[in-house]
CSV table of C-alpha atoms in Angstrom, one decimal:
chain,number,residue,atom,x,y,z
A,1,MET,CA,14.3,5.8,9.0
A,2,LYS,CA,11.1,8.3,9.8
A,3,LEU,CA,7.7,8.8,7.3
A,4,ASN,CA,8.6,11.8,6.9
A,5,ASP,CA,12.4,10.6,5.2
A,6,ILE,CA,10.1,8.0,3.7
A,7,ILE,CA,7.6,10.2,1.8
A,8,THR,CA,10.9,12.5,0.6
A,9,ILE,CA,12.2,9.8,-1.0
A,10,LEU,CA,8.5,8.5,-2.6
A,11,LYS,CA,7.4,11.9,-4.0
A,12,GLN,CA,11.2,11.1,-6.5
A,13,VAL,CA,8.7,8.0,-7.8
A,14,TYR,CA,5.9,10.5,-8.9
A,15,ASN,CA,9.3,11.9,-11.4
A,16,LYS,CA,9.5,9.3,-13.2
A,17,TYR,CA,5.4,7.8,-12.7
A,18,ASP,CA,2.7,10.3,-12.9
A,19,ASN,CA,-0.4,7.8,-13.6
A,20,ILE,CA,-0.1,6.4,-9.5
A,21,ARG,CA,-0.8,8.1,-6.5
A,22,LEU,CA,1.2,6.7,-2.9
A,23,GLY,CA,0.9,6.9,0.0
A,24,VAL,CA,2.6,5.0,3.5
A,25,ALA,CA,0.6,2.2,5.2
A,26,GLY,CA,1.4,0.3,8.6
A,27,SER,CA,3.7,0.7,11.3
A,28,TYR,CA,5.3,4.0,9.9
A,29,ALA,CA,2.1,5.7,9.3
A,30,ASN,CA,0.1,4.9,12.9
A,31,GLY,CA,4.0,6.0,14.4
A,32,ASN,CA,4.8,2.7,16.0
A,33,GLU,CA,7.2,1.2,13.7
A,34,LYS,CA,10.6,-0.4,15.1
A,35,SER,CA,14.0,-1.3,13.9
A,36,SER,CA,12.8,-4.6,12.4
A,37,SER,CA,10.1,-2.6,10.7
A,38,ASP,CA,9.1,-3.0,6.7
A,39,ILE,CA,8.0,0.0,4.9
A,40,ASP,CA,3.9,-0.8,3.5
A,41,VAL,CA,3.7,1.1,0.7
A,42,VAL,CA,0.2,1.7,-1.1
A,43,ILE,CA,0.2,2.3,-4.8
A,44,ASP,CA,-3.5,3.3,-6.1
A,45,GLY,CA,-3.0,2.8,-10.8
A,46,ASP,CA,-1.0,1.1,-13.2
A,47,SER,CA,-2.2,-2.4,-10.9
A,48,MET,CA,0.9,-4.5,-10.9
A,49,ARG,CA,3.4,-3.3,-13.2
A,50,VAL,CA,7.0,-4.6,-12.3
A,51,ASP,CA,8.7,-1.8,-12.9
A,52,ILE,CA,7.2,0.8,-11.0
A,53,MET,CA,7.5,-2.0,-7.5
A,54,GLU,CA,11.5,-3.1,-8.8
A,55,TYR,CA,11.6,1.2,-8.5
A,56,ILE,CA,10.6,1.5,-5.3
A,57,LYS,CA,12.2,-1.2,-3.7
A,58,SER,CA,15.4,-0.2,-4.9
A,59,LEU,CA,14.8,3.3,-3.2
A,60,PHE,CA,15.1,1.9,0.2
A,61,ASP,CA,17.6,0.2,1.8
A,62,ILE,CA,15.3,-1.6,3.9
A,63,THR,CA,12.9,-4.7,2.8
A,64,VAL,CA,9.4,-2.5,1.0
A,65,ASP,CA,6.3,-4.4,0.6
A,66,VAL,CA,4.1,-2.7,-2.6
A,67,LEU,CA,0.8,-2.6,-2.0
A,68,TRP,CA,-1.9,-2.7,-4.9
A,69,VAL,CA,-5.3,-0.9,-4.1
A,70,ASP,CA,-7.6,-2.4,-6.9
A,71,LEU,CA,-5.8,-5.6,-6.1
A,72,MET,CA,-6.4,-6.0,-2.4
A,73,LYS,CA,-9.9,-4.1,-3.2
A,74,GLN,CA,-10.5,-6.9,-5.8
A,75,GLU,CA,-9.9,-9.8,-3.1
A,76,ASP,CA,-12.0,-7.8,-0.5
A,77,ASP,CA,-15.1,-7.5,-2.3
A,78,GLU,CA,-14.7,-11.7,-3.1
A,79,LEU,CA,-14.8,-12.2,0.3
A,80,ASP,CA,-17.3,-10.0,1.3
A,81,ARG,CA,-19.3,-11.7,-1.8
A,82,PHE,CA,-18.5,-15.1,0.1
A,83,ALA,CA,-19.3,-14.4,3.5
A,84,VAL,CA,-22.9,-12.7,2.8
A,85,GLU,CA,-23.8,-15.4,0.4
A,86,ASN,CA,-22.8,-18.1,3.3
A,87,GLY,CA,-24.6,-16.0,6.5
A,88,LEU,CA,-21.3,-15.0,7.4
A,89,PRO,CA,-20.5,-11.9,8.4
A,90,VAL,CA,-18.0,-9.6,6.4
A,91,ASN,CA,-14.7,-8.8,8.0
A,92,GLN,CA,-14.6,-5.1,8.9
A,93,TYR,CA,-10.5,-5.8,9.8
A,94,SER,CA,-9.5,-6.7,6.2
A,95,ALA,CA,-6.1,-6.4,4.8
A,96,TYR,CA,-8.5,-3.3,2.3
A,97,LYS,CA,-9.9,-2.3,4.8
A,98,THR,CA,-7.7,-1.6,7.0
A,99,VAL,CA,-4.8,-0.5,4.8
A,100,MET,CA,-7.5,1.9,3.3
A,101,GLN,CA,-8.4,3.3,7.2
A,102,GLU,CA,-4.9,3.8,8.0
A,103,VAL,CA,-2.8,5.1,4.7
A,104,ARG,CA,-1.4,7.9,4.4
A,105,TRP,CA,-1.4,9.7,0.9
A,106,ILE,CA,1.5,11.7,-0.3
């Protein structure tokens, strides 16, 4: 499977849910996927809607990880705040920051 195939499949989600934004991150977004790679789908909007997550997973015959932007950002903000309060450096390579740099929005 290639990135364009994933994008074509994910566009179907917009027919069912119009209040979200979708993207692909990870190895498929970076072009270094392997046969064992999973698909990292990024969702911006309607956090933790199980129906959206299950629908997206049902569209593929390989493992799909669903990443919710607002939840990742909330966790990242909390970790950054903890680091600052304790005199530690802020992690510039957190999951949220990494995903947001590499995501390919559809």
